[in-house]
XYZ file of C-alpha atoms in Angstrom:
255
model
C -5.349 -9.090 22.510
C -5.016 -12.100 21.069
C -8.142 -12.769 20.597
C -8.849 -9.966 18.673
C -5.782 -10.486 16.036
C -7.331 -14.002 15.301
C -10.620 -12.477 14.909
C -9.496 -9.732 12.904
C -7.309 -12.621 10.937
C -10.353 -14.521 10.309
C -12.649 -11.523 9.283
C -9.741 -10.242 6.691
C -9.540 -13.451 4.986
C -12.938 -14.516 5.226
C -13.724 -11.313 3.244
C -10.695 -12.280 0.628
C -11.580 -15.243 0.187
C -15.332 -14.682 -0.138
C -14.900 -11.587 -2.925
C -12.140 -14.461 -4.541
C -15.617 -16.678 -5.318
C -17.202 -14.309 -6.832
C -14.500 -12.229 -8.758
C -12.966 -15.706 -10.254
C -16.989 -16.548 -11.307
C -17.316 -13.245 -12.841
C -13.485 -13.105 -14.268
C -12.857 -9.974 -12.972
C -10.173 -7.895 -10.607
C -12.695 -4.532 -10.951
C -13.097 -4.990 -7.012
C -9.652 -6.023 -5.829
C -7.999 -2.787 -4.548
C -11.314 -1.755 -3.236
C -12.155 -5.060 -1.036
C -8.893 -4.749 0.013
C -9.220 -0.929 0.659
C -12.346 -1.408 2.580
C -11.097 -4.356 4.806
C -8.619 -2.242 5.879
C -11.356 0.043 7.155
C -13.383 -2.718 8.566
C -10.750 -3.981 10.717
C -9.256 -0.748 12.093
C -12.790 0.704 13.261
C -13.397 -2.785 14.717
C -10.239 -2.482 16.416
C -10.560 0.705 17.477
C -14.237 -0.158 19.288
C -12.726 -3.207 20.244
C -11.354 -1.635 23.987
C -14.011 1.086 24.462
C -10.864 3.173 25.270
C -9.720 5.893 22.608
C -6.292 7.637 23.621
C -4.300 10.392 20.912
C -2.445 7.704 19.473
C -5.118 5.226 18.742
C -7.474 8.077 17.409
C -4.202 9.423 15.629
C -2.802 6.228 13.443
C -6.226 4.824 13.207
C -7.091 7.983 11.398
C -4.141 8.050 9.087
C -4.732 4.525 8.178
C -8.265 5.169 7.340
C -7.542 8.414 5.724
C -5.031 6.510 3.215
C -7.230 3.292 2.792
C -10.076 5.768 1.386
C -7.983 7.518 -0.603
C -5.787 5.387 -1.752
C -8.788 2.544 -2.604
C -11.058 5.401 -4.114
C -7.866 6.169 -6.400
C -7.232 2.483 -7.329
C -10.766 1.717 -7.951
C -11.380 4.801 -10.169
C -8.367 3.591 -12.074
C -9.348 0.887 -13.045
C -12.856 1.440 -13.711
C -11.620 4.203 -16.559
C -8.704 1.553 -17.761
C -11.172 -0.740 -18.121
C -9.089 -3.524 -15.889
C -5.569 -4.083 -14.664
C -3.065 -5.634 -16.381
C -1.699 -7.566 -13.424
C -4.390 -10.015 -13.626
C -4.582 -10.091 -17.578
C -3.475 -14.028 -17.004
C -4.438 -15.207 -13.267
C -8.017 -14.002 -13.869
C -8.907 -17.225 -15.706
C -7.171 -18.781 -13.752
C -8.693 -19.824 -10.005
C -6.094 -21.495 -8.293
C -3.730 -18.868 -9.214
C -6.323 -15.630 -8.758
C -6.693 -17.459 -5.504
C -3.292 -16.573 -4.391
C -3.516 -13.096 -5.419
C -6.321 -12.665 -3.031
C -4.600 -14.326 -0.593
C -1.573 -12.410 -0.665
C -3.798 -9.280 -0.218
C -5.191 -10.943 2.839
C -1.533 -11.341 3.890
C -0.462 -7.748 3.003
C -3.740 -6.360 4.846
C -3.002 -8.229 8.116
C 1.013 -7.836 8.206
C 0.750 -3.938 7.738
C -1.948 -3.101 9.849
C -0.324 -5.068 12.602
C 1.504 -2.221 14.969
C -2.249 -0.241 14.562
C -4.192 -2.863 15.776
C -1.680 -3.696 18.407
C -2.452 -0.168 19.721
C -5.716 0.009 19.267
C -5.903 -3.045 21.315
C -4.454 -1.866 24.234
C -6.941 -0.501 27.161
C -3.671 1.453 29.043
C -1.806 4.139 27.011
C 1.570 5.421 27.431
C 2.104 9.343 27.065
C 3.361 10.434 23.754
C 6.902 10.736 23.062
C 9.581 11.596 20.539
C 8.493 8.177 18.376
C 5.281 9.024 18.039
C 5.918 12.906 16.889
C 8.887 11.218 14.317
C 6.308 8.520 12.906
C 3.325 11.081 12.262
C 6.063 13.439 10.418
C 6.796 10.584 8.264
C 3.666 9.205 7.596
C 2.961 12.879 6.311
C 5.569 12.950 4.418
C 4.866 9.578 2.816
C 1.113 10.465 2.132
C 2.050 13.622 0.547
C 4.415 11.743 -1.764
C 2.042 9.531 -2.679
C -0.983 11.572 -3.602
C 1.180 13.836 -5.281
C 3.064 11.594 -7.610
C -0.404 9.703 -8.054
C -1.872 13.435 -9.343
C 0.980 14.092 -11.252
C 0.854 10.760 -13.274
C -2.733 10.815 -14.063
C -2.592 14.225 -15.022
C 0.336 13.339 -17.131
C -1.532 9.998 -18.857
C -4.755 12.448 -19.502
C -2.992 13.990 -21.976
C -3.458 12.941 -25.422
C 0.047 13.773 -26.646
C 1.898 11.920 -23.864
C -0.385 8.663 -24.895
C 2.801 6.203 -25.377
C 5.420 8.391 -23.081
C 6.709 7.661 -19.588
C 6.591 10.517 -17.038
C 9.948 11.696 -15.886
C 8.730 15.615 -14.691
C 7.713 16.642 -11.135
C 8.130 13.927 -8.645
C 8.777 11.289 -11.185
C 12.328 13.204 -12.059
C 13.759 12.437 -8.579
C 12.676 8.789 -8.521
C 11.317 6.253 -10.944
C 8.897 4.966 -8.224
C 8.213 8.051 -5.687
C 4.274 6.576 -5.313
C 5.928 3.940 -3.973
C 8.468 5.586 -1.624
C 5.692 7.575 -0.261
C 3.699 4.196 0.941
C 6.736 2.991 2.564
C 7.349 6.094 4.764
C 3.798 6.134 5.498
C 4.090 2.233 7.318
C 7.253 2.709 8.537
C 5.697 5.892 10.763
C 2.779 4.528 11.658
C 5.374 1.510 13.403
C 7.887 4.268 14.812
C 4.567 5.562 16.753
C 3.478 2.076 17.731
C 7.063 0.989 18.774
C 6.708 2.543 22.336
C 3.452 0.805 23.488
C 4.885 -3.096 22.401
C 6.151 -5.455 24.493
C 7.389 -9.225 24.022
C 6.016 -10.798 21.147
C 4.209 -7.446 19.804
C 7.697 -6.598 18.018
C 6.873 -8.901 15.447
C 4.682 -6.232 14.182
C 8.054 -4.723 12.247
C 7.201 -7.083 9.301
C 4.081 -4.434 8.798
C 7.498 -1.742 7.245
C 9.941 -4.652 6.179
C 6.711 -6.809 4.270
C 5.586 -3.735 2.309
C 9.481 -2.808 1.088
C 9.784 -6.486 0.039
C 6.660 -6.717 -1.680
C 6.495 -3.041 -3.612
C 10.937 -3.792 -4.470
C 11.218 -8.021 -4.861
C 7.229 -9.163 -5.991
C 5.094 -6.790 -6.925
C 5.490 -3.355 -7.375
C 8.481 -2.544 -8.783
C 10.120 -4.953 -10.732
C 6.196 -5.722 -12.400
C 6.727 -1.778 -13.526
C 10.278 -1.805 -14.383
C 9.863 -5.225 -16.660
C 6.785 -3.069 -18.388
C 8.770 -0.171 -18.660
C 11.856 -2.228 -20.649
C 9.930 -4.178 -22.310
C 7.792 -0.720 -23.554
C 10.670 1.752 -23.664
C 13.668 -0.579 -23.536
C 15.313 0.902 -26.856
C 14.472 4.826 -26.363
C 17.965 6.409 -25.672
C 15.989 8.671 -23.435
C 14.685 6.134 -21.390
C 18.047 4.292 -20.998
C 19.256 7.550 -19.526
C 16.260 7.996 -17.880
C 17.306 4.848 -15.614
C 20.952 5.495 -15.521
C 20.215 8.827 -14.009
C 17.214 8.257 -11.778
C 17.171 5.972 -8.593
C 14.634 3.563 -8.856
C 13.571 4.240 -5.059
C 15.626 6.769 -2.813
C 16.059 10.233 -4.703
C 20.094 10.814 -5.383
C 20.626 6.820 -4.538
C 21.945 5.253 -8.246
């Protein structure tokens, strides 16, 4: 087993690092969500084959992580293809050392998260399923429901031509400033619940796959990127200023 993490290790970076040369010769982050959405792919249908044996669980969080990777990379990629680019990379585009550790960090995100799946998938004996596995699924439901929801409801709100320099605060969006993000959380930390009862020793590591992606979307990345936009956008509407007082940033009902 292994084996197979270092392989899979060397195949996700490889690919980073080889879309890296070409996106920082081209100057452009139109293919960064999707490399990353279809490494994801690549490595849990490697995985998956990897044993020749394919139990419920295996078949069951290799699917979900597949089934959000296509989605979630289709969305990303569409996104930015009608935005014309992403403003994350407005600066570290021209800049190769620096895009380089954007792409790295993906690789880093990509292996850390994926970690308790290809743990399982690794495995040739299964265990029967059990109360984890029923409790992770139910959240990782929950969490991909969120997601694609509040995803919908945003891009439905930003087609409109009237809400062109507002900030959504209806459907989802009115019980938390970030519920896209909650959504992905719930989604990683289920697909770990389910893996839980099939590690042993060392294989626990595999909780930074949860506690990596609430650091990164709260502390680097995701949220305080969006809040600093939001402030620096919105900062001196009353209505927005109440907007955060009365909305959690995260957890619904949580100031």
């Amino acid at each position: 087993m292994g084996n197979f993490i270092g392989k899979a290790a060397l195949l996700d970076f490889g690919i980073q690092w080889g879309a890296w040369v070409l996106a920082a010769a081209l100057k452009t982050e139109k293919f960064y969500d999707l490399t990353g959405a279809l490494t994801n792919i690549a490595l849990i249908i490697l995985s998956l084959r990897s044993t020749g044996t394919y139990s419920i669980r295996q078949i069951v969080n290799s699917g979900m992580v597949l089934t959000w990777a296509g989605r979630l990379g289709l969305f990303l990629f569409t996104r930015v293809i009608r935005d014309g680019g992403d403003k994350r990379f407005d600066k570290v585009k021209h800049n190769p050392g620096m895009f380089w550790v954007y792409w790295t960090i993906q690789g880093i995100w990509i292996l850390s998260t994926l970690l308790p799946t290809l743990i399982v998938n690794s495995k040739k004996k299964s265990k029967e399923l059990n109360k984890f596995d029923y409790i992770g699924w139910s959240l990782w439901v929950i969490g991909f429901a969120l997601e694609v929801v509040a995803d919908r409801q945003k891009s439905r709100f930003r087609s409109l031509p009237e809400n062109h320099s507002k900030f959504i605060s209806t459907g989802l969006w009115s019980l938390c400033r970030h519920p896209n993000y909650l959504g992905e959380i719930l989604m990683w930390i289920g697909l770990y619940a389910s893996a839980f009862p099939v590690l042993k020793g060392w294989e626990h590591v595999s909780v930074i796959s949860p506690m990596f992606i609430i650091y990164l979307l709260t502390k680097v990345s995701g949220i305080p990127m969006l809040e600093k936009a939001g402030l620096k956008r919105w900062g001196s509407d009353p209505v927005y200023q109440a907007y955060l007082r009365s909305t959690s940033a995260l957890v619904p009902f949580i100031w």
